[in-house]
Coordinates of C-alpha atoms in Angstrom, one line a residue:
X1 CA 49.1 121.8 77.0
X2 CA 51.4 119.7 74.9
X3 CA 54.6 118.4 76.4
X4 CA 56.7 120.5 74.2
X5 CA 56.4 124.3 74.8
X6 CA 55.6 126.3 71.7
X7 CA 55.7 130.0 71.0
X8 CA 52.3 131.6 70.9
X9 CA 52.4 132.0 67.1
X10 CA 52.6 128.2 66.8
X11 CA 49.6 127.5 68.8
X12 CA 47.3 127.3 65.7
X13 CA 48.5 123.7 65.2
X14 CA 46.7 122.7 68.4
X15 CA 43.3 123.7 67.0
X16 CA 43.4 122.2 63.6
X17 CA 41.0 119.3 63.1
X18 CA 38.4 117.7 61.0
X19 CA 36.2 120.8 60.9
X20 CA 33.6 121.0 58.2
X21 CA 33.4 124.2 56.2
X22 CA 31.9 126.7 58.7
X23 CA 30.5 128.8 55.9
X24 CA 28.3 126.1 54.5
X25 CA 24.6 126.8 55.2
X26 CA 23.9 123.6 57.0
X27 CA 26.6 124.3 59.5
X28 CA 25.9 128.0 60.3
X29 CA 22.7 128.9 61.9
X30 CA 21.3 130.4 65.1
X31 CA 19.9 127.9 67.7
X32 CA 17.6 129.4 70.3
X33 CA 15.3 127.4 72.5
X34 CA 12.7 128.4 75.1
X35 CA 14.6 128.6 78.4
X36 CA 14.0 125.7 80.8
X37 CA 13.9 126.2 84.6
X38 CA 17.5 126.2 86.0
X39 CA 19.0 126.4 89.5
X40 CA 21.3 129.1 88.0
X41 CA 20.6 132.8 88.2
X42 CA 19.6 134.1 84.7
X43 CA 22.1 136.4 83.1
X44 CA 19.8 137.2 80.2
X45 CA 16.3 136.2 79.1
X46 CA 17.6 134.7 75.9
X47 CA 21.1 133.5 75.1
X48 CA 21.8 133.0 71.4
X49 CA 24.2 130.2 70.4
X50 CA 25.6 129.9 66.9
X51 CA 26.4 126.5 65.5
X52 CA 29.5 126.5 63.3
X53 CA 29.8 122.8 62.6
X54 CA 28.2 119.5 63.4
X55 CA 30.4 116.4 63.4
X56 CA 29.3 112.7 63.8
X57 CA 31.2 111.1 66.7
X58 CA 30.7 107.7 68.3
X59 CA 27.0 107.7 67.3
X60 CA 26.4 111.2 68.7
X61 CA 27.1 114.7 67.5
X62 CA 30.0 117.0 68.3
X63 CA 28.8 120.6 68.0
X64 CA 31.2 123.5 67.5
X65 CA 29.5 126.6 68.9
X66 CA 30.0 130.2 69.7
X67 CA 28.1 132.8 71.8
X68 CA 28.6 136.4 73.0
X69 CA 29.7 136.2 76.6
X70 CA 29.0 139.0 79.1
X71 CA 31.4 137.6 81.7
X72 CA 34.4 137.7 79.4
X73 CA 33.3 140.7 77.2
X74 CA 33.9 138.8 73.9
X75 CA 32.7 136.0 71.7
X76 CA 33.6 132.6 73.2
X77 CA 33.8 129.4 71.3
X78 CA 33.2 126.0 72.8
X79 CA 32.5 122.4 71.8
X80 CA 29.5 120.3 73.1
X81 CA 29.3 116.6 72.5
X82 CA 25.7 115.1 72.6
X83 CA 25.7 111.3 72.9
X84 CA 23.3 109.3 70.8
X85 CA 20.9 109.0 73.6
X86 CA 20.3 112.7 73.4
X87 CA 20.3 113.1 69.6
X88 CA 17.9 110.2 68.9
X89 CA 15.5 111.4 71.5
X90 CA 15.7 115.1 72.3
X91 CA 13.5 114.7 75.3
X92 CA 15.9 112.2 76.9
X93 CA 17.9 114.0 79.7
X94 CA 21.6 113.3 79.8
X95 CA 24.1 114.4 82.4
X96 CA 27.0 116.8 81.6
X97 CA 30.8 116.3 82.1
X98 CA 32.8 119.5 81.8
X99 CA 36.4 119.2 80.5
X100 CA 38.8 122.0 81.2
X101 CA 41.9 122.2 79.0
X102 CA 45.4 123.3 79.7
X103 CA 47.8 126.1 78.7
X104 CA 47.7 127.2 75.0
X105 CA 44.6 125.0 74.3
X106 CA 41.1 125.8 73.1
X107 CA 37.9 123.9 73.3
X108 CA 38.9 121.9 70.2
X109 CA 41.9 120.1 71.8
X110 CA 40.0 117.8 74.1
X111 CA 37.2 117.3 71.7
X112 CA 39.5 116.2 68.9
X113 CA 42.3 114.5 70.8
X114 CA 41.1 113.4 74.2
X115 CA 39.0 110.4 73.1
X116 CA 36.4 111.2 75.8
X117 CA 33.5 110.7 73.4
X118 CA 34.1 107.0 73.3
X119 CA 33.0 106.2 76.9
X120 CA 30.7 109.2 77.0
X121 CA 28.7 107.7 74.1
X122 CA 28.5 104.4 75.8
X123 CA 27.3 105.9 79.1
X124 CA 25.0 108.5 77.6
X125 CA 26.9 111.6 78.9
X126 CA 27.2 115.0 77.2
X127 CA 30.7 116.6 77.3
X128 CA 31.3 120.3 77.4
X129 CA 34.7 121.7 76.1
X130 CA 35.1 125.4 77.0
X131 CA 37.9 127.7 75.8
X132 CA 40.8 128.5 78.2
X133 CA 40.6 132.3 78.2
X134 CA 38.9 135.3 76.6
X135 CA 40.1 136.1 73.1
X136 CA 40.9 139.3 71.3
X137 CA 40.3 141.8 74.2
X138 CA 43.3 143.9 72.9
X139 CA 44.9 144.0 76.3
X140 CA 48.6 144.9 76.0
X141 CA 50.7 141.7 76.4
X142 CA 47.8 139.2 76.2
X143 CA 49.5 137.3 73.3
X144 CA 53.1 137.6 74.4
X145 CA 53.5 134.4 76.4
X146 CA 52.1 130.9 76.3
X147 CA 51.5 130.8 80.0
X148 CA 49.8 134.1 80.6
X149 CA 47.0 135.9 78.8
X150 CA 45.4 134.3 75.8
X151 CA 45.1 130.5 76.3
X152 CA 46.1 130.9 79.9
X153 CA 43.1 132.2 81.9
X154 CA 43.8 129.9 84.9
X155 CA 40.0 129.6 85.6
X156 CA 40.0 132.5 88.1
X157 CA 38.4 135.9 88.2
X158 CA 41.1 138.5 87.7
X159 CA 41.1 141.4 90.2
X160 CA 44.1 143.3 88.8
X161 CA 43.7 145.9 86.0
X162 CA 43.5 145.6 83.0
X163 CA 42.8 141.8 83.2
X164 CA 39.8 142.3 85.5
X165 CA 37.8 143.7 82.5
X166 CA 37.4 140.3 80.8
X167 CA 39.5 137.6 82.5
X168 CA 36.7 136.1 84.5
X169 CA 37.0 132.5 83.6
X170 CA 35.9 131.2 87.0
X171 CA 32.5 133.0 86.7
X172 CA 32.2 132.0 83.0
X173 CA 32.8 128.3 83.6
X174 CA 30.7 128.1 86.8
X175 CA 27.8 130.2 85.7
X176 CA 27.4 131.8 82.3
X177 CA 28.5 129.0 80.0
X178 CA 26.6 126.2 81.7
X179 CA 23.5 128.3 81.9
X180 CA 23.8 129.0 78.2
X181 CA 24.1 125.3 77.5
X182 CA 21.2 124.3 79.7
X183 CA 19.0 127.0 78.1
X184 CA 19.8 126.1 74.5
X185 CA 20.1 122.3 74.9
X186 CA 17.2 121.2 77.1
X187 CA 18.2 117.5 76.8
X188 CA 21.3 118.3 79.0
X189 CA 20.4 117.9 82.7
X190 CA 21.5 120.8 84.9
X191 CA 21.1 118.7 88.1
X192 CA 23.8 116.2 87.1
X193 CA 27.2 117.8 86.3
X194 CA 30.7 116.6 86.8
X195 CA 34.1 118.2 86.0
X196 CA 37.6 117.2 85.0
X197 CA 40.6 118.7 83.3
X198 CA 44.3 118.6 82.3
X199 CA 47.3 120.6 83.6
X200 CA 45.9 124.2 84.1
X201 CA 42.5 122.6 83.4
X202 CA 43.2 120.1 86.2
X203 CA 43.9 123.0 88.5
X204 CA 40.6 124.5 87.3
X205 CA 38.6 121.3 87.8
X206 CA 39.9 120.8 91.3
X207 CA 39.4 124.4 92.5
X208 CA 35.9 124.7 91.0
X209 CA 34.9 121.5 92.6
X210 CA 36.4 122.4 96.0
X211 CA 35.0 126.0 96.0
X212 CA 31.5 124.8 95.2
X213 CA 30.5 121.8 97.4
X214 CA 27.5 120.1 95.8
X215 CA 27.7 121.8 92.4
X216 CA 29.6 119.0 90.8
X217 CA 28.9 115.3 91.3
X218 CA 32.6 114.3 90.9
X219 CA 36.0 115.6 89.9
X220 CA 39.2 114.0 88.3
X221 CA 42.3 115.4 86.7
X222 CA 45.3 114.6 84.5
X223 CA 48.6 116.1 85.6
X224 CA 46.9 119.1 87.4
X225 CA 48.8 122.2 88.6
X226 CA 47.7 121.2 92.1
X227 CA 49.6 123.7 94.2
X228 CA 49.9 126.8 92.0
X229 CA 51.0 129.1 94.8
X230 CA 54.3 127.1 94.9
X231 CA 55.1 126.6 91.3
X232 CA 56.4 129.0 88.5
X233 CA 53.3 128.7 86.3
X234 CA 50.9 129.5 89.2
X235 CA 53.0 132.3 90.7
X236 CA 53.2 134.0 87.4
X237 CA 49.5 133.8 86.8
X238 CA 48.5 134.8 90.4
X239 CA 50.9 137.8 90.4
X240 CA 49.6 138.9 87.0
X241 CA 45.9 138.4 87.5
X242 CA 45.3 139.0 91.3
X243 CA 45.7 142.2 93.2
X244 CA 46.9 140.8 96.5
X245 CA 48.7 137.6 97.6
X246 CA 45.9 137.0 100.1
X247 CA 43.8 136.0 97.1
X248 CA 46.0 133.2 96.0
X249 CA 44.6 130.6 98.4
X250 CA 41.2 131.0 96.9
X251 CA 42.4 129.4 93.7
X252 CA 44.9 126.9 95.0
X253 CA 43.5 123.3 95.3
X254 CA 46.0 122.4 98.0
X255 CA 44.9 125.2 100.2
X256 CA 41.2 124.7 99.4
X257 CA 41.2 121.0 100.3
X258 CA 42.5 121.9 103.8
X259 CA 39.2 123.7 104.3
X260 CA 36.9 121.2 102.6
X261 CA 33.6 120.5 104.4
X262 CA 31.7 118.9 101.7
X263 CA 31.9 115.3 102.9
X264 CA 34.1 112.3 101.8
X265 CA 36.3 112.9 98.8
X266 CA 36.8 110.6 95.8
X267 CA 39.3 112.3 93.5
X268 CA 41.1 110.5 90.7
X269 CA 44.4 112.0 89.4
X270 CA 46.7 110.5 86.7
X271 CA 50.3 111.7 86.3
X272 CA 52.8 110.3 83.9
X273 CA 56.3 109.3 85.1
X274 CA 57.7 110.8 81.9
X275 CA 55.9 114.1 82.4
X276 CA 58.7 116.8 82.3
X277 CA 56.5 119.3 84.0
X278 CA 56.1 117.1 87.0
X279 CA 59.8 116.7 87.2
X280 CA 60.1 120.5 87.0
X281 CA 57.9 120.9 90.0
X282 CA 55.1 122.6 88.1
X283 CA 52.4 120.2 89.1
X284 CA 53.0 119.1 92.8
X285 CA 50.2 116.6 93.1
X286 CA 52.0 115.1 96.1
X287 CA 51.3 118.4 98.0
X288 CA 47.6 118.1 97.2
X289 CA 47.4 114.5 98.2
X290 CA 49.2 115.2 101.5
X291 CA 46.9 118.2 102.3
X292 CA 43.8 116.1 101.6
X293 CA 45.1 113.3 103.9
X294 CA 45.4 115.7 106.7
X295 CA 41.7 116.6 106.7
X296 CA 39.0 114.4 108.3
X297 CA 37.3 114.0 105.0
X298 CA 40.3 113.5 102.7
X299 CA 42.1 110.5 104.0
X300 CA 42.2 108.0 101.2
X301 CA 40.0 110.2 99.1
X302 CA 42.7 111.3 96.6
X303 CA 44.1 108.6 94.3
X304 CA 47.2 109.7 92.5
X305 CA 48.2 107.1 89.9
X306 CA 51.7 107.5 88.5
X307 CA 51.5 106.0 85.0
X308 CA 54.8 104.5 83.9
X309 CA 56.3 106.1 80.8
X310 CA 53.4 108.5 80.0
X311 CA 54.0 112.2 79.4
X312 CA 52.0 115.4 79.6
X313 CA 50.4 115.0 76.2
X314 CA 46.9 114.1 74.9
X315 CA 48.3 110.6 74.2
X316 CA 48.2 110.2 77.9
X317 CA 44.7 111.6 78.3
X318 CA 43.4 109.4 75.4
X319 CA 45.0 106.3 77.0
X320 CA 43.1 106.8 80.3
X321 CA 40.0 108.6 78.9
X322 CA 37.7 105.7 79.7
X323 CA 38.8 105.7 83.3
X324 CA 38.1 109.3 83.8
X325 CA 34.7 109.3 82.1
X326 CA 33.9 106.1 83.9
X327 CA 34.8 107.8 87.2
X328 CA 32.3 110.6 86.5
X329 CA 29.7 108.1 85.3
X330 CA 29.6 106.4 88.7
X331 CA 28.3 109.7 90.2
X332 CA 26.3 111.0 87.3
X333 CA 24.4 107.9 86.7
X334 CA 24.3 106.3 90.1

């Protein structure tokens, strides 16, 4: 999310970029490959992905893609960056880094503003940029607020009606989307996957990592909503999407890290000292760091770096992009 809160109708400015004409023949075609063997359960024998645009980026290719997702009951758009190592030689396997974006964002924001492709190109890492929620489900109220509904899926599986019919972003990100990528882009290695994110996406990255020991090689976050049960953004989302308060801890990184049994932690978190949302107690990374230190695996395993003068925007992410991609690279390439 950008530092300045915008009404929902203004969100379109976040997704404008250097997109080629999606109607041109060379940028609109179906891409279907023979499925490769995956450690993921198959959701369908063949998953069609449509390429809307192909953009040169740091020697590789940024692909703008769509597919029909069963988990979210709608068409989902996402971006996939393939580094030059994968585009020059399609048989060369590259690891995958998943970036989860924040409130109001789409898969375009990180791809066009995060500057992650710079280090990813150098290291030979593919980067996956999913959307932040289902779109166009015609649920009453889904477009009424910037922090709930469209653009605010909170990377959980909703259990409260009517949101339980499509707001299944946890299952989408952990299963259906990566399986679709691995099936259609065989040069992406399903055995080497890391995750990171910003704000709501930082919450998503931390919770997905902590809920699935061994699934992701590493995790890092920018300004994560690290203790959503105790902040207004998280409380609004949990009350709206989840049936019972007993479910909240399942999607709260501070609660999940207390139960961590996956071995030593090495989590990088950057927060700007000029981040208004940190000052407003929406992020609470200190709570997460304290909870991690209280576990036998977490002591010293969470590095929270307070970056002087930086805010909640993509300028901050771009400034420290190489650090976060480099953090993932140590585990993906080691």
